[in-house]
Coordinates of C-alpha atoms in Angstrom, one line a residue:
M118 CA -15.1 -87.4 -48.5
F119 CA -15.5 -85.3 -51.6
S120 CA -12.9 -82.9 -53.0
L121 CA -13.3 -80.5 -56.0
F122 CA -10.4 -78.4 -57.1
N123 CA -8.9 -76.6 -60.1
Y124 CA -5.1 -77.0 -59.5
V125 CA -2.2 -75.2 -61.3
C126 CA 1.4 -75.1 -60.2
Q127 CA 4.9 -75.0 -61.6
Q128 CA 6.0 -78.2 -59.9
R129 CA 6.1 -81.6 -61.7
W130 CA 4.9 -83.6 -58.6
T131 CA 2.6 -82.5 -55.8
F132 CA 0.5 -83.9 -53.0
L133 CA -3.3 -83.7 -53.4
A134 CA -5.2 -85.6 -50.8
R135 CA -5.1 -88.4 -48.1
F136 CA -7.7 -90.8 -46.8
C137 CA -7.7 -93.9 -44.5
F138 CA -9.4 -96.6 -46.6
L139 CA -10.9 -99.9 -45.3
S140 CA -9.6 -103.0 -47.1
M141 CA -12.2 -104.0 -49.8
E142 CA -14.8 -101.5 -48.5
G143 CA -12.8 -98.4 -49.3
R144 CA -13.5 -96.9 -52.8
F145 CA -11.6 -94.1 -54.6
T146 CA -13.6 -92.5 -57.4
Y147 CA -12.0 -89.8 -59.5
D148 CA -12.8 -87.6 -62.4
V149 CA -9.8 -85.5 -63.8
E150 CA -9.6 -83.1 -66.7
Y151 CA -6.6 -81.3 -68.2
D152 CA -5.5 -79.6 -71.4
L153 CA -3.4 -81.6 -73.9
D154 CA -0.6 -79.1 -73.5
Y155 CA 0.0 -80.6 -70.0
A156 CA -0.2 -84.3 -71.1
V157 CA 0.5 -86.8 -69.7
Q158 CA -0.4 -86.4 -66.1
K159 CA -0.7 -89.3 -63.7
L160 CA -2.2 -90.0 -60.3
L161 CA 0.1 -91.7 -57.9
L162 CA -1.2 -93.7 -55.0
Y163 CA 1.2 -94.2 -52.0
Y164 CA 0.5 -96.2 -48.9
D165 CA 1.6 -95.5 -45.4
T166 CA 4.7 -97.8 -45.0
P167 CA 8.1 -96.3 -44.2
K168 CA 9.4 -97.2 -47.7
Q169 CA 6.7 -95.4 -49.6
W170 CA 5.0 -92.2 -48.4
P171 CA 7.7 -90.9 -46.1
L172 CA 10.3 -91.3 -48.8
A173 CA 8.1 -89.8 -51.6
Y174 CA 7.3 -86.8 -49.4
D175 CA 10.9 -86.0 -48.9
Q176 CA 11.3 -82.6 -50.6
T177 CA 14.9 -83.4 -51.7
R178 CA 13.8 -86.2 -54.1
S179 CA 13.2 -85.6 -57.8
C180 CA 9.9 -86.3 -59.6
E181 CA 11.4 -89.5 -61.2
E182 CA 12.7 -90.7 -57.9
R183 CA 9.2 -90.3 -56.3
E184 CA 7.6 -92.2 -59.2
S185 CA 10.1 -95.0 -58.9
L186 CA 8.9 -95.9 -55.5
L187 CA 5.6 -97.2 -56.9
L188 CA 4.8 -100.5 -58.5
I189 CA 2.7 -100.5 -61.7
E190 CA 1.5 -104.1 -61.1
N191 CA 0.0 -102.7 -57.8
N192 CA -2.1 -100.3 -59.7
Q193 CA -0.4 -97.4 -58.0
I194 CA 0.1 -95.3 -61.1
I195 CA -3.0 -94.2 -62.9
N196 CA -3.1 -92.3 -66.2
L197 CA -5.7 -89.7 -65.7
T198 CA -9.3 -90.3 -66.7
S199 CA -12.6 -91.0 -64.9
A200 CA -12.8 -94.3 -62.9
S201 CA -12.8 -95.8 -59.5
R202 CA -10.5 -98.1 -57.4
T203 CA -10.9 -100.2 -54.4
F204 CA -8.2 -101.2 -51.9
R205 CA -7.0 -104.5 -50.6
S206 CA -4.7 -104.6 -47.6
S207 CA -4.2 -106.4 -44.3
R208 CA -5.6 -103.5 -42.3
E209 CA -7.0 -100.0 -42.5
R210 CA -4.4 -98.0 -44.4
W211 CA -3.6 -94.5 -45.1
W212 CA -3.4 -93.7 -48.8
F213 CA -1.8 -90.5 -50.1
I214 CA -2.7 -89.2 -53.5
A215 CA -0.3 -87.2 -55.6
V216 CA -0.1 -86.1 -59.2
S217 CA 2.9 -86.0 -61.5
N218 CA 4.2 -85.1 -65.0
C219 CA 7.9 -85.6 -64.8
P220 CA 8.7 -84.8 -68.5
S221 CA 6.7 -81.5 -68.3
S222 CA 8.5 -78.2 -68.5
K223 CA 5.3 -76.3 -67.7
G224 CA 4.3 -77.9 -64.4
L225 CA 0.9 -79.2 -63.6
S226 CA -2.6 -78.0 -64.4
L227 CA -5.8 -80.1 -63.9
K228 CA -9.4 -80.0 -62.6
Y229 CA -10.3 -82.9 -60.5
R230 CA -13.1 -84.4 -58.4
F231 CA -12.4 -87.1 -55.8
W232 CA -14.9 -89.2 -53.9
M233 CA -13.3 -91.2 -51.2
T234 CA -15.7 -93.5 -49.3
N235 CA -15.7 -96.5 -46.9
G236 CA -19.1 -97.9 -47.2
P237 CA -22.2 -98.1 -49.3
S238 CA -24.2 -95.0 -50.2
D239 CA -27.0 -95.6 -47.6
D240 CA -24.5 -96.0 -44.8
I241 CA -24.6 -92.5 -43.1
W242 CA -22.5 -93.5 -40.2
F243 CA -19.4 -94.6 -42.1
Q244 CA -19.6 -93.9 -45.9
H245 CA -17.8 -90.5 -46.0
F246 CA -15.6 -91.0 -42.9
S247 CA -12.0 -91.8 -43.1
A248 CA -11.3 -95.1 -41.2
D249 CA -9.4 -93.3 -38.5
E250 CA -12.6 -91.3 -37.8
F251 CA -15.0 -94.3 -37.4
Y252 CA -17.3 -94.1 -34.3
I253 CA -16.3 -90.6 -33.6
L254 CA -19.8 -89.4 -34.4
H255 CA -21.4 -92.2 -32.2
M256 CA -19.2 -91.2 -29.3
L257 CA -19.9 -87.4 -29.7
I258 CA -23.6 -88.1 -29.6
G259 CA -23.3 -90.2 -26.5
F260 CA -21.0 -87.7 -24.8
L261 CA -23.4 -84.9 -25.8
L262 CA -26.4 -86.6 -24.2
A263 CA -24.5 -87.3 -21.0
Q264 CA -23.2 -83.7 -20.9
L265 CA -26.7 -82.3 -21.4
T266 CA -27.9 -84.5 -18.6
L267 CA -25.0 -83.3 -16.4
S268 CA -25.8 -79.7 -17.3
I269 CA -29.4 -80.0 -16.1
V270 CA -28.4 -81.5 -12.8
C271 CA -25.7 -78.8 -12.3
I272 CA -28.3 -76.1 -13.0
M273 CA -30.7 -77.7 -10.5
C274 CA -27.9 -77.9 -7.8
G275 CA -27.0 -74.3 -8.6
R276 CA -30.6 -73.2 -7.9
E277 CA -30.6 -75.1 -4.7
L278 CA -27.3 -73.5 -3.6
K279 CA -28.5 -70.1 -4.6
A280 CA -31.6 -70.5 -2.4
R281 CA -29.4 -71.3 0.5
Q282 CA -27.0 -68.5 -0.3
L283 CA -24.2 -70.9 -0.9
L284 CA -23.7 -70.4 -4.6
H285 CA -20.1 -69.2 -4.5
S286 CA -18.1 -68.0 -7.5
T287 CA -16.2 -71.3 -7.8
Y288 CA -19.3 -73.3 -8.2
K289 CA -20.5 -70.7 -10.8
M290 CA -17.2 -71.4 -12.7
F291 CA -18.0 -75.1 -12.6
I292 CA -21.5 -74.6 -14.0
T293 CA -19.9 -72.4 -16.7
S294 CA -17.4 -75.0 -17.6
V295 CA -20.0 -77.7 -17.8
L296 CA -22.3 -75.6 -20.1
L297 CA -19.4 -74.5 -22.4
Q298 CA -18.4 -78.2 -22.7
A299 CA -22.0 -79.0 -23.7
V300 CA -22.1 -76.2 -26.4
G301 CA -18.7 -77.4 -27.7
L302 CA -19.9 -81.0 -28.0
F303 CA -23.1 -79.9 -29.7
L304 CA -21.1 -77.9 -32.4
L305 CA -18.7 -80.8 -32.9
T306 CA -21.6 -83.2 -33.3
V307 CA -23.1 -81.0 -35.9
A308 CA -19.8 -80.7 -37.8
Y309 CA -19.3 -84.4 -37.9
G310 CA -23.0 -84.9 -38.7
K311 CA -22.8 -82.7 -41.7
Y312 CA -19.2 -83.8 -42.5
A313 CA -18.4 -80.3 -43.5
N314 CA -15.2 -78.3 -43.0
D315 CA -17.1 -75.1 -42.5
G316 CA -15.6 -74.0 -39.2
V317 CA -18.3 -75.4 -36.9
G318 CA -16.0 -78.0 -35.7
S319 CA -13.2 -75.5 -34.9
I320 CA -15.6 -73.3 -33.0
G321 CA -16.8 -76.4 -31.0
R322 CA -13.2 -77.1 -30.0
M323 CA -12.7 -73.5 -28.9
F324 CA -15.8 -73.9 -26.7
E325 CA -14.3 -77.0 -25.2
A326 CA -10.9 -75.3 -24.7
T327 CA -12.7 -72.4 -22.8
S328 CA -14.5 -75.0 -20.7
E329 CA -11.1 -76.5 -19.8
I330 CA -9.7 -73.2 -18.9
F331 CA -12.6 -72.4 -16.5
Y332 CA -12.3 -75.9 -15.0
I333 CA -8.5 -75.5 -14.3
L334 CA -9.1 -72.0 -12.8
M335 CA -11.8 -73.4 -10.6
L336 CA -9.5 -76.3 -9.4
I337 CA -6.6 -74.0 -8.6
L338 CA -8.8 -71.5 -6.7
L339 CA -10.4 -74.2 -4.7
G340 CA -7.0 -75.8 -4.0
K341 CA -6.0 -72.5 -2.4
G342 CA -9.2 -72.5 -0.4
Y343 CA -11.0 -69.7 -2.2
T344 CA -14.7 -69.6 -1.1
V345 CA -14.1 -72.6 1.1
T346 CA -11.6 -71.4 3.8
R347 CA -11.2 -67.8 2.6
A348 CA -13.1 -65.1 0.6
R349 CA -10.1 -63.6 -1.1
L350 CA -6.5 -64.5 -2.1
R351 CA -3.4 -62.7 -1.3
S352 CA -2.1 -60.2 -3.9
R353 CA 0.8 -62.4 -4.7
S354 CA -1.4 -65.4 -5.3
V355 CA -3.7 -63.4 -7.5
V356 CA -0.8 -62.3 -9.6
K357 CA 0.5 -65.8 -9.9
V358 CA -2.8 -67.3 -10.9
T359 CA -3.5 -64.5 -13.4
V360 CA -0.1 -65.0 -15.1
F361 CA -0.5 -68.7 -15.3
M362 CA -4.1 -68.6 -16.8
S363 CA -3.0 -65.9 -19.2
L364 CA -0.2 -68.1 -20.3
Y365 CA -2.6 -71.0 -20.7
C366 CA -5.0 -69.0 -22.8
V367 CA -2.2 -67.7 -25.1
T368 CA -0.9 -71.3 -25.5
Y369 CA -4.3 -72.5 -26.5
I370 CA -4.6 -69.7 -29.1
A371 CA -1.1 -70.6 -30.4
L372 CA -2.2 -74.3 -30.6
F373 CA -5.2 -73.5 -32.8
T374 CA -3.2 -71.0 -34.9
Y375 CA -0.4 -73.5 -35.4
E376 CA -2.8 -76.3 -36.4
R377 CA -4.6 -74.1 -39.0
Q378 CA -1.5 -72.4 -40.4
Y379 CA 1.4 -74.7 -40.1
F380 CA 0.1 -78.3 -40.0
D381 CA 1.3 -80.2 -43.1
P382 CA -1.7 -81.8 -44.8
G383 CA 0.8 -84.4 -46.2
K384 CA 1.4 -85.8 -42.8
V385 CA -1.0 -87.5 -40.4
L386 CA -0.7 -85.3 -37.3
Y387 CA -2.7 -85.1 -34.1
V388 CA -3.4 -81.6 -32.6
Y389 CA -0.9 -82.1 -29.7
E390 CA 1.9 -83.0 -32.1
S391 CA 3.2 -79.4 -32.2
P392 CA 5.3 -77.1 -30.1
A393 CA 2.1 -75.5 -28.8
G394 CA 0.6 -78.8 -28.0
Y395 CA 3.5 -80.0 -25.9
G396 CA 3.6 -76.6 -24.3
L397 CA 0.0 -77.0 -23.2
L398 CA 0.8 -80.4 -21.7
V399 CA 3.6 -78.9 -19.8
L400 CA 1.3 -76.2 -18.5
R401 CA -1.2 -78.8 -17.4
F402 CA 1.5 -80.4 -15.3
L403 CA 2.5 -77.0 -13.9
G404 CA -1.1 -76.3 -13.2
W405 CA -1.3 -79.6 -11.3
M406 CA 1.8 -78.6 -9.2
T407 CA 0.2 -75.2 -8.4
F408 CA -2.9 -77.0 -7.4
V409 CA -1.1 -79.5 -5.1
Y410 CA 1.0 -76.7 -3.5
G411 CA -2.1 -74.6 -2.7
L412 CA -4.1 -77.6 -1.5
A413 CA -1.3 -78.7 0.9
F414 CA -1.3 -75.4 2.7
T415 CA -5.1 -75.2 2.8
L416 CA -5.3 -78.6 4.5
K417 CA -2.4 -77.7 6.9
H418 CA -4.4 -74.8 8.3
Y419 CA -7.9 -76.4 7.9
P420 CA -7.5 -80.2 8.6
E421 CA -11.2 -80.4 9.3
K422 CA -11.8 -79.9 5.6
N423 CA -10.1 -83.2 4.6
G424 CA -13.5 -84.8 4.1
F425 CA -13.8 -82.6 1.0
Y426 CA -10.2 -82.0 0.1
L427 CA -8.8 -85.6 0.1
P428 CA -11.2 -87.0 -2.5
F429 CA -11.0 -83.6 -4.3
F430 CA -7.2 -84.0 -4.5
F431 CA -7.6 -87.6 -5.8
F432 CA -9.9 -87.0 -8.7
S433 CA -8.4 -83.6 -9.6
S434 CA -4.9 -85.0 -9.7
L435 CA -6.2 -87.9 -11.9
W436 CA -7.8 -85.4 -14.2
F437 CA -4.7 -83.2 -14.3
V438 CA -2.1 -85.9 -15.0
S439 CA -3.9 -88.8 -16.8
G440 CA -4.9 -86.8 -19.8
P441 CA -1.4 -85.5 -20.7
V442 CA 0.2 -88.9 -20.0
I443 CA -2.2 -90.7 -22.3
I444 CA -1.8 -88.2 -25.0
I445 CA 2.0 -88.4 -24.9
L446 CA 1.8 -92.2 -25.0
S447 CA -0.7 -92.2 -27.9
N448 CA 1.4 -89.8 -29.9
H449 CA 4.3 -92.4 -29.8
L450 CA 2.6 -95.8 -29.3
V451 CA -1.0 -95.7 -30.8
D452 CA -1.2 -96.5 -34.6
K453 CA -2.1 -93.5 -36.7
W454 CA -5.2 -95.1 -38.3
V455 CA -6.9 -95.4 -34.8
R456 CA -5.4 -92.4 -33.0
E457 CA -8.1 -89.8 -33.8
T458 CA -10.9 -92.0 -32.6
S459 CA -9.1 -93.1 -29.4
M460 CA -8.1 -89.6 -28.4
V461 CA -11.7 -88.3 -28.9
G462 CA -12.9 -91.0 -26.6
V463 CA -10.1 -90.4 -24.0
E464 CA -10.4 -86.6 -23.9
H465 CA -14.1 -86.5 -23.5
S466 CA -14.2 -89.3 -21.0
F467 CA -11.8 -87.6 -18.7
A468 CA -13.7 -84.3 -19.1
L469 CA -17.1 -86.0 -18.3
L470 CA -15.6 -87.9 -15.3
G471 CA -14.0 -84.8 -13.9
F472 CA -17.3 -82.9 -14.0
L473 CA -19.2 -85.9 -12.6
A474 CA -16.8 -86.3 -9.7
F475 CA -16.9 -82.7 -8.6
L476 CA -20.7 -82.7 -8.9
V477 CA -21.0 -85.7 -6.7
L478 CA -18.6 -84.3 -4.2
T479 CA -20.4 -81.0 -3.8
R480 CA -24.0 -82.2 -4.1
P481 CA -26.1 -80.1 -1.7
N482 CA -27.9 -82.8 0.3
A483 CA -28.0 -83.9 3.9
A484 CA -26.2 -87.1 3.1
N485 CA -23.1 -85.3 1.8
S486 CA -20.8 -84.8 4.7
N487 CA -18.0 -83.6 2.3
F488 CA -19.9 -80.5 1.2
P489 CA -17.2 -77.8 1.2
Y490 CA -19.0 -74.5 1.6
H491 CA -20.1 -73.3 5.0
V492 CA -20.0 -69.4 4.8
R493 CA -22.9 -67.8 3.0
T494 CA -22.5 -65.4 0.0
S495 CA -24.6 -62.9 1.9
Q496 CA -22.2 -62.9 4.9
I497 CA -19.2 -62.3 2.6
G498 CA -21.1 -59.4 0.9
V499 CA -21.9 -57.7 4.2
M500 CA -18.3 -58.1 5.4
E501 CA -16.9 -56.6 2.1
Q502 CA -19.3 -53.6 2.6
R503 CA -18.1 -53.1 6.2
I504 CA -14.5 -53.3 5.3
S505 CA -15.0 -50.8 2.6
G506 CA -16.3 -48.3 5.2
Q507 CA -13.6 -48.9 7.9
S508 CA -10.2 -50.5 8.4
E509 CA -10.1 -54.2 9.2
D510 CA -8.2 -53.6 12.4
S511 CA -11.1 -51.7 13.9
L512 CA -13.6 -54.5 13.3
S513 CA -14.8 -56.7 16.1
P514 CA -13.0 -60.1 16.4
N515 CA -16.4 -61.8 16.1
H516 CA -16.7 -60.5 12.6
L517 CA -16.1 -62.9 9.6
D518 CA -12.4 -62.6 8.5
L519 CA -12.3 -62.6 4.6
D520 CA -8.8 -64.1 4.8
R521 CA -9.5 -66.9 7.1
F522 CA -13.0 -68.5 7.7
P523 CA -13.8 -70.2 11.1
H524 CA -12.6 -73.7 11.8
H525 CA -15.8 -75.6 11.5
P526 CA -17.0 -77.6 8.6
Y527 CA -20.4 -75.8 8.4
E528 CA -20.8 -73.2 11.1
P529 CA -20.1 -69.6 10.2
T530 CA -19.0 -67.1 12.9
L531 CA -21.9 -64.8 12.1
R532 CA -25.3 -66.3 12.8
Y533 CA -27.8 -66.3 10.0
S534 CA -31.6 -67.1 10.2
N535 CA -32.4 -69.4 7.4
P536 CA -36.0 -68.9 6.1
N537 CA -35.7 -71.9 3.8
G538 CA -35.0 -74.5 6.5
S539 CA -31.6 -75.4 4.9
I540 CA -29.8 -78.5 6.3
Y541 CA -26.9 -76.1 6.9
A542 CA -29.1 -73.7 9.0
I543 CA -27.4 -72.2 12.2
S544 CA -29.5 -72.1 15.4
N545 CA -27.9 -71.5 18.8
G546 CA -24.5 -72.5 17.6
A547 CA -25.5 -76.0 16.5
V548 CA -25.5 -77.6 13.1
H549 CA -28.8 -79.0 11.8

């Protein structure tokens, strides 16, 4: 990690940077310049035990009290010059770098360059990364390759479903979510590969957030039977889903805003350690409850669909609940020097497994008896056109009801001649 700043303030003690160093491998190189009028300024190195940095960062303490927490024999107080230091500790440890000039009446003024590394110059995988970020780049590359493979398979399945006129809007949401996740992973991988704070990483996380929003919307709609047992939702359900998803989007925006504007750089915080972060976790649980409520009523009226909905309920509930539970536990139980790496692995693993489970459950082949869709998009389109031209009460009872599909796993009420020889073709009322 490289930092270059020209710093001026009226305070006599201030925080500058933090980095998680490996024992013996970590190296802190510094080059500091300042005017003689501001002599003598000192670098202060605090480590992450409760008796050091948390006490030093207490804003009620004076400059002298903050300096008194350090031990000169541990080389934690450095008279400014150009040099480097290595660190010896029992584990990876966060070090917090501050500067002070307690006798000064002018404050602080300095120009400094910091190089904080955890490996030799030819080690591109670890040198510039803080120890809490080790292996994140490796994991992102692996998840990206898996997500790209998944995206290709999803597109192929989408083309097959389109040829059979079974590419419903919920499956389009699924494909969109998968592709957005792939774009987000690509941008995050680029950001970590360059190790640059240029906004690419933030945009990548926004793509991943949008992917999650599409995925949750798809799960809730499918739970209510949309495109599986009905072609439209009741007005009241539409309002509820719209309000919930709007609130979810606003909370995600608040999360990114809070992280950028209000996260204290002097504290090691994870993105969910904020009011917006905990609010998002609460909304995930509310989304799961909404999903379960809708799915229960769908299965009550369409028990023949349990081949799809029972495994769908299992993996969707696991996706909804496990992520927030693990995040809450990690915020309180996982050590801060491994939290970032572990959370990147957990979040992306659950996202990938959720996509993969839905893809397997909805694969359009003859061996899949759990395939959920049985009414073709062309039938729904024809019915919508007929309804727009006359009242629903005047339609024949044999016509497809947009609010309630027929009670058969695959056979629609309206017959359709399938030129493609689909395995879901209808001929003389039988399923082929």
